[in-house]
Coordinates of C-alpha atoms in Angstrom, one line a residue:
M1 CA 0.0 0.0 0.0
N2 CA 1.2 3.5 -0.8
N3 CA 1.8 5.2 2.5
T4 CA 1.7 8.7 1.0
I5 CA -1.7 10.3 1.1
T6 CA -2.2 13.9 0.0
N7 CA -4.7 16.6 1.1
K8 CA -6.0 16.7 -2.5
K9 CA -6.6 12.9 -2.5
I10 CA -8.7 13.2 0.7
R11 CA -10.6 16.2 -0.5
D12 CA -11.4 14.6 -3.9
A13 CA -12.8 11.5 -2.1
I14 CA -14.9 13.5 0.4
F15 CA -16.3 16.4 -1.7
L16 CA -17.8 14.3 -4.4
D17 CA -20.7 16.7 -4.7
V18 CA -18.7 19.8 -4.3
A19 CA -20.3 23.0 -5.6
N20 CA -17.9 25.4 -7.2
L21 CA -18.7 28.9 -8.3
S22 CA -16.5 31.8 -9.1
T23 CA -18.1 35.0 -10.3
R24 CA -17.6 38.7 -10.6
E25 CA -21.4 39.4 -10.3
E26 CA -22.5 40.0 -6.8
D27 CA -26.2 39.1 -7.5
E28 CA -25.1 35.7 -8.9
F29 CA -22.9 35.1 -5.9
L30 CA -25.7 35.9 -3.4
F31 CA -28.2 33.9 -5.4
A32 CA -25.8 30.8 -5.2
L33 CA -25.6 31.2 -1.4
T34 CA -29.4 31.4 -1.2
E35 CA -29.8 28.4 -3.3
A36 CA -27.4 26.4 -1.2
E37 CA -29.3 27.3 1.9
T38 CA -32.6 26.1 0.4
V39 CA -31.1 22.5 0.2
T40 CA -29.3 22.7 3.5
R41 CA -30.7 21.7 6.9
W42 CA -29.3 21.2 10.3
M43 CA -30.5 18.3 12.6
R44 CA -29.5 16.9 15.9
V45 CA -28.3 13.4 16.5
K46 CA -27.3 11.5 19.6
S47 CA -23.7 10.3 19.6
D48 CA -24.7 6.7 20.3
A49 CA -26.7 6.7 17.0
L50 CA -23.5 7.3 15.1
S51 CA -21.5 4.4 13.8
V52 CA -18.4 4.8 11.6
T53 CA -18.3 2.3 8.8
G54 CA -15.7 3.4 6.3
P55 CA -14.5 4.0 3.7
D56 CA -11.5 1.6 3.8
E57 CA -9.3 4.1 1.9
F58 CA -9.1 6.1 5.1
C59 CA -9.7 3.6 7.9
D60 CA -7.1 1.1 6.9
L61 CA -4.2 3.6 6.8
P62 CA -1.0 2.7 8.7
D63 CA -0.8 4.3 12.0
D64 CA 1.8 6.9 11.0
V65 CA -0.1 8.0 7.9
F66 CA -3.4 8.0 9.9
Q67 CA -1.8 10.4 12.4
E68 CA -0.6 12.7 9.6
V69 CA -4.2 12.7 8.1
M70 CA -5.6 13.5 11.6
E71 CA -3.2 16.4 12.1
H72 CA -3.5 18.0 8.7
S73 CA -6.6 17.0 6.9
P74 CA -10.3 16.3 7.3
Y75 CA -11.0 12.6 7.9
G76 CA -13.5 11.1 5.5
V77 CA -16.0 8.6 6.8
T78 CA -19.4 7.2 6.3
A79 CA -21.8 7.3 9.2
L80 CA -24.9 5.3 9.9
F81 CA -27.2 7.4 12.1
E82 CA -30.8 7.7 13.2
D83 CA -32.5 11.0 13.5
E84 CA -35.0 12.2 16.0
Y85 CA -37.9 10.7 14.0
G86 CA -36.2 7.3 13.9
V87 CA -35.3 7.5 10.3
K88 CA -32.0 5.7 9.6
S89 CA -29.5 7.1 7.0
E90 CA -26.1 6.3 5.8
M91 CA -24.1 9.3 4.4
S92 CA -20.6 10.3 3.6
F93 CA -19.2 13.3 5.5
M94 CA -16.0 14.9 6.6
L95 CA -14.8 14.9 10.2
R96 CA -12.8 18.0 10.7
V97 CA -9.5 18.1 12.6
S98 CA -11.0 20.3 15.3
A99 CA -13.9 17.9 15.8
V100 CA -11.6 14.9 16.0
E101 CA -9.4 16.6 18.6
D102 CA -12.4 17.7 20.6
I103 CA -13.9 14.2 20.6
F104 CA -10.6 12.6 21.5
A105 CA -9.8 15.0 24.3
R106 CA -13.2 14.5 26.0
A107 CA -13.0 10.7 25.4
K108 CA -9.7 10.5 27.1
E109 CA -11.2 12.1 30.2
G110 CA -13.9 9.5 30.5
L111 CA -12.3 6.5 28.8
R112 CA -8.8 5.8 30.1
S113 CA -8.4 2.4 28.4
G114 CA -6.3 2.3 25.2
I115 CA -8.4 4.1 22.6
N116 CA -5.2 5.3 20.9
V117 CA -3.9 1.8 20.4
L118 CA -6.8 0.0 18.9
P119 CA -5.9 -1.4 15.5
D120 CA -9.1 -0.4 13.7
H121 CA -9.7 3.4 13.8
R122 CA -13.3 2.9 12.9
D123 CA -13.7 1.1 16.2
I124 CA -12.1 4.0 18.0
L125 CA -14.5 6.6 16.6
S126 CA -17.5 4.4 16.9
R127 CA -16.6 3.5 20.5
I128 CA -16.2 7.2 21.4
Y129 CA -19.6 8.0 19.9
K130 CA -21.2 5.3 21.9
E131 CA -19.6 6.2 25.2
L132 CA -19.9 9.9 25.2
K133 CA -23.7 10.0 25.1
E134 CA -23.6 13.5 23.7
T135 CA -25.7 15.4 21.1
Y136 CA -24.2 16.6 17.9
I137 CA -25.6 18.7 15.1
V138 CA -25.1 17.6 11.5
L139 CA -25.4 19.6 8.3
I140 CA -27.1 18.0 5.4
R141 CA -26.7 19.5 2.0
G142 CA -28.9 18.0 -0.6
E143 CA -28.8 14.2 0.2
R144 CA -25.3 14.3 1.7
L145 CA -24.2 14.8 5.2
A146 CA -21.6 17.7 4.9
A147 CA -20.5 18.2 8.5
L148 CA -20.6 17.0 12.1
H149 CA -20.2 19.4 15.0
S150 CA -20.8 19.5 18.7
D151 CA -24.0 21.2 19.6
R152 CA -22.0 24.3 20.7
Y153 CA -21.7 25.1 17.0
A154 CA -24.0 28.0 15.9
P155 CA -23.5 28.8 12.2
I156 CA -24.2 32.3 11.1
K157 CA -26.0 32.2 7.7
Q158 CA -23.7 33.1 4.8
T159 CA -26.5 35.0 3.0
E160 CA -26.9 37.3 6.1
I161 CA -23.1 37.9 6.3
F162 CA -22.6 38.9 2.7
E163 CA -25.8 40.9 2.5
M164 CA -24.7 42.8 5.6
V165 CA -21.2 43.5 4.0
K166 CA -22.9 44.7 0.8
D167 CA -25.1 47.1 2.8
Y168 CA -22.2 48.3 4.9
L169 CA -20.0 49.1 1.9
E170 CA -22.9 50.9 0.1
N171 CA -23.9 53.0 3.1
Q172 CA -21.0 53.4 5.5
A173 CA -17.9 52.9 3.4
E174 CA -17.0 53.4 -0.3
G175 CA -16.6 49.9 -1.6
H176 CA -18.0 47.4 -4.1
F177 CA -17.9 43.6 -4.8
T178 CA -15.2 42.4 -7.3
L179 CA -15.1 38.6 -6.9
G180 CA -17.0 35.8 -5.1
E181 CA -16.1 32.2 -4.7
F182 CA -18.4 29.5 -3.2
S183 CA -17.9 25.8 -2.5
N184 CA -19.0 23.3 0.1
E185 CA -15.7 23.9 1.9
Y186 CA -15.1 27.7 1.7
T187 CA -17.0 30.9 0.8
R188 CA -15.2 34.1 0.2
A189 CA -15.6 37.5 -1.5
L190 CA -13.2 40.3 -2.5
Y191 CA -14.2 44.0 -2.3
E192 CA -12.5 47.1 -3.6
I193 CA -12.6 50.0 -1.2
T194 CA -12.6 53.2 -3.3
D195 CA -12.0 55.6 -0.4
Q196 CA -8.5 56.9 -1.4
G197 CA -8.0 58.5 2.0
L198 CA -7.2 55.0 3.3
V199 CA -4.1 54.7 1.0
K200 CA -3.1 58.3 0.5
E201 CA -0.1 58.2 2.9
Y202 CA 1.0 55.0 1.3
A203 CA 0.7 56.4 -2.3
D204 CA 2.5 59.6 -1.4
A205 CA 5.4 57.6 0.2
L206 CA 5.7 55.4 -2.9
D207 CA 6.1 58.6 -5.0
A208 CA 8.6 60.1 -2.5
F209 CA 10.8 57.0 -2.6
G210 CA 10.4 56.5 -6.3
M211 CA 8.9 53.0 -5.8
N212 CA 6.0 53.3 -8.2
P213 CA 7.7 54.1 -11.5
T214 CA 4.8 52.8 -13.6
N215 CA 2.3 54.8 -11.7
A216 CA 0.3 51.7 -10.8
A217 CA -3.2 52.2 -9.4
I218 CA -3.4 52.0 -5.6
T219 CA -6.6 50.8 -3.9
A220 CA -7.6 49.3 -0.6
G221 CA -9.3 46.0 -0.5
L222 CA -11.1 43.6 1.8
R223 CA -11.5 39.9 1.8
V224 CA -14.5 38.3 3.6
S225 CA -14.4 34.5 4.1
T226 CA -16.4 32.0 6.0
S227 CA -17.6 28.4 5.9
D228 CA -20.8 26.8 7.0
V229 CA -19.2 23.4 7.4
G230 CA -16.7 24.4 10.1
T231 CA -13.7 24.9 7.9
A232 CA -13.3 28.6 9.0
S233 CA -14.8 31.3 11.1
V234 CA -16.1 34.5 9.6
R235 CA -12.9 36.4 8.7
F236 CA -12.2 39.9 7.5
T237 CA -8.8 40.5 6.0
P238 CA -7.7 43.9 4.8
Y239 CA -5.2 44.4 2.0
I240 CA -3.8 47.0 -0.4
K241 CA -3.5 46.4 -4.2
K242 CA -0.8 48.1 -6.1
G243 CA -1.3 47.3 -9.8
G244 CA -1.3 43.5 -9.8
C245 CA 0.4 43.1 -6.5
V246 CA -1.7 42.4 -3.4
L247 CA -0.2 43.3 0.0
M248 CA -1.8 41.7 3.0
L249 CA -2.2 44.2 5.8
G250 CA -2.7 42.2 8.9
N251 CA -4.2 39.3 10.8
H252 CA -7.8 38.7 10.1
F253 CA -10.7 39.9 12.3
A254 CA -12.7 36.7 13.1
V255 CA -16.0 35.6 14.6
K256 CA -16.3 31.9 15.4
H257 CA -19.5 30.0 14.6
I258 CA -19.9 29.0 18.3
G259 CA -22.3 29.8 21.1
S260 CA -24.2 33.1 21.0
A261 CA -22.2 34.7 18.1
D262 CA -24.5 36.6 15.8
L263 CA -24.5 39.1 12.9
E264 CA -24.0 42.0 15.3
D265 CA -20.7 40.5 16.4
V266 CA -19.7 40.2 12.8
K267 CA -20.6 43.9 12.1
K268 CA -18.4 45.0 15.1
K269 CA -15.4 43.2 13.6
L270 CA -16.1 44.8 10.2
D271 CA -16.0 48.2 12.0
G272 CA -12.6 47.4 13.3
V273 CA -11.1 46.5 9.9
F274 CA -11.0 50.1 8.7
M275 CA -8.9 51.1 11.7
R276 CA -6.3 48.5 10.6
Y277 CA -5.5 50.3 7.3
T278 CA -4.1 53.3 9.2
Q279 CA -1.5 51.4 11.2
S280 CA -0.6 49.0 8.4
V281 CA 0.1 51.8 6.0
K282 CA 2.5 53.4 8.6
D283 CA 4.2 50.0 8.8
L284 CA 4.6 49.8 5.0
V285 CA 6.0 53.4 4.9
R286 CA 8.5 52.6 7.7
L287 CA 9.9 49.6 5.6
M288 CA 10.5 51.9 2.7
S289 CA 13.3 53.7 4.6
I290 CA 15.1 50.5 5.6
K291 CA 17.9 49.8 3.1
L292 CA 19.2 46.2 2.7
V293 CA 22.5 45.2 1.2
K294 CA 21.6 41.5 0.7
P295 CA 17.9 41.6 -0.2
Y296 CA 17.9 38.1 -1.7
N297 CA 19.1 36.7 1.6
A298 CA 16.6 38.9 3.5
I299 CA 13.7 37.5 1.3
L300 CA 14.8 33.9 1.9
N301 CA 15.2 34.4 5.6
A302 CA 11.8 36.1 5.9
G303 CA 10.2 33.4 3.8
E304 CA 11.7 30.8 6.1
K305 CA 10.2 32.5 9.1
L306 CA 6.8 32.6 7.4
R307 CA 7.1 29.0 6.3
L308 CA 6.4 29.8 2.7
P309 CA 6.7 26.8 0.3
M310 CA 10.5 26.2 0.0
K311 CA 10.7 25.5 -3.7
S312 CA 8.5 28.5 -4.7
L313 CA 10.6 30.7 -2.4
S314 CA 13.9 29.6 -3.8
D315 CA 12.8 29.5 -7.5
Y316 CA 11.4 33.0 -7.3
V317 CA 14.5 34.5 -5.7
D318 CA 16.6 32.8 -8.3
A319 CA 14.5 34.3 -11.0
I320 CA 14.6 37.9 -9.8
Q321 CA 18.3 37.5 -9.1
A322 CA 18.8 36.3 -12.7
V323 CA 17.3 39.4 -14.2
G324 CA 19.2 41.7 -11.9
R325 CA 16.3 42.9 -9.8
F326 CA 17.7 44.4 -6.6
E327 CA 21.3 44.0 -7.8
N328 CA 22.1 47.3 -6.1
G329 CA 20.2 46.5 -2.9
A330 CA 16.6 47.1 -2.0
S331 CA 14.4 48.4 0.7
A332 CA 12.6 46.1 3.3
Y333 CA 9.3 47.3 1.7
E334 CA 10.4 46.0 -1.7
C335 CA 11.3 42.7 -0.1
Y336 CA 7.8 42.5 1.5
E337 CA 6.3 43.1 -1.9
V338 CA 8.3 40.1 -3.2
L339 CA 7.0 37.8 -0.4
N340 CA 3.5 38.6 -1.4
E341 CA 4.3 38.0 -5.0
I342 CA 5.8 34.6 -4.1
L343 CA 2.7 33.6 -2.2
A344 CA 0.4 34.7 -5.0
T345 CA 2.3 32.7 -7.7
S346 CA 2.4 29.6 -5.6
A347 CA -1.2 29.7 -4.3
A348 CA -2.6 27.3 -6.7
G349 CA -0.5 24.4 -5.4
I350 CA -1.2 25.0 -1.7
E351 CA -4.0 23.3 0.3
P352 CA -6.7 26.0 0.8
Q353 CA -6.6 26.1 4.6
R354 CA -2.8 26.5 4.6
R355 CA -3.0 29.1 1.9
F356 CA -5.5 31.2 3.9
N357 CA -3.2 30.9 7.0
L358 CA -0.2 32.0 5.0
E359 CA -2.0 34.9 3.4
E360 CA -3.3 36.1 6.7
G361 CA 0.0 35.6 8.5
I362 CA 2.3 37.1 6.0
Y363 CA 1.7 40.5 7.6
Q364 CA 4.0 39.5 10.4
A365 CA 6.9 40.4 8.1
L366 CA 5.9 44.0 8.5
S367 CA 7.3 43.9 12.1
Y368 CA 10.4 41.8 11.3
D369 CA 13.8 43.2 12.1
W370 CA 14.9 43.3 8.4
V371 CA 18.4 44.5 9.2
K372 CA 19.0 41.2 11.0
L373 CA 17.5 39.3 8.1
D374 CA 20.0 41.0 5.8
R375 CA 22.7 38.4 6.3
A376 CA 23.6 34.8 5.5
V377 CA 20.6 32.5 4.7
I378 CA 19.3 30.5 7.6
K379 CA 18.4 27.0 6.5
R380 CA 15.0 25.5 7.4
A381 CA 15.2 23.0 10.1

């Protein structure tokens, strides 16, 4: 048996009915979310009515590979359950890492006998369900069970989130929809903020330092992402777009789909996003005055700290070095631009959750000590 199992292999096996939409029309995007909700229903189920039955492709993995799957990927299973009306159903679904960790943690408290060493992982999960005697909520989309959560999970409707953002940008900020993407795993939309006051200091600094020779258009942007199957919380991520280069401006503002979280909590986070632009712009301007002698090394070292894909990082630095870009040195700001370029060009080959984390974590480089990074390359451990 091949012991190498990839995230793509798992996703392809689980999301057999995946809905994929990418559109630049906001009405089409919102219509798709509405349509998805019409075939989506939540129901409660007792844990002792759940029985894990397969598929063998996942359940018969060697222990070391199984652990890798549990740590990095959703776990695909088929569950036989009985709903509150006594109707029995067998459906495929994904068991998210967070759900597995939560179940195992609580199981260990009440079940001290060897659940981690049983040879059949189906037996482990089935036994945990039987013993915990808890209530879960399941999401059924169409005729497939799409997610399993503890009953603490309280999903905020995607239609309500994006309708609220649309109204907010039309009435409280100057912004409009540019792209929407919807699937059974993630939903996200990009918006352009046309208020030039948010980026004026940044644009003026670029001109002062001569770092926008092509006079590329400068705009502020906002990414809104969420998931109704537990893949992600509601997230707002601000960015600046300079021509074709997107610069992430900071960690996301998030609201988890848990407990009493509601649309008002989401709106409060959105209010906070617009305060982020001011500080992040100051950070970008500060980097423009930091001159580096070994920018290629600084980029590699910063990329190592950010855990960017190693091959993409090395190949991109080799490419810009080959054409003489930065041969006379560069600013820390220009190096930050390159890090964002590297992430954008390698995004297609990165698992979605990791890509989101990298995009939302790359802002950390704004606060790096770039002078210290301007030295010999530090190899990844």
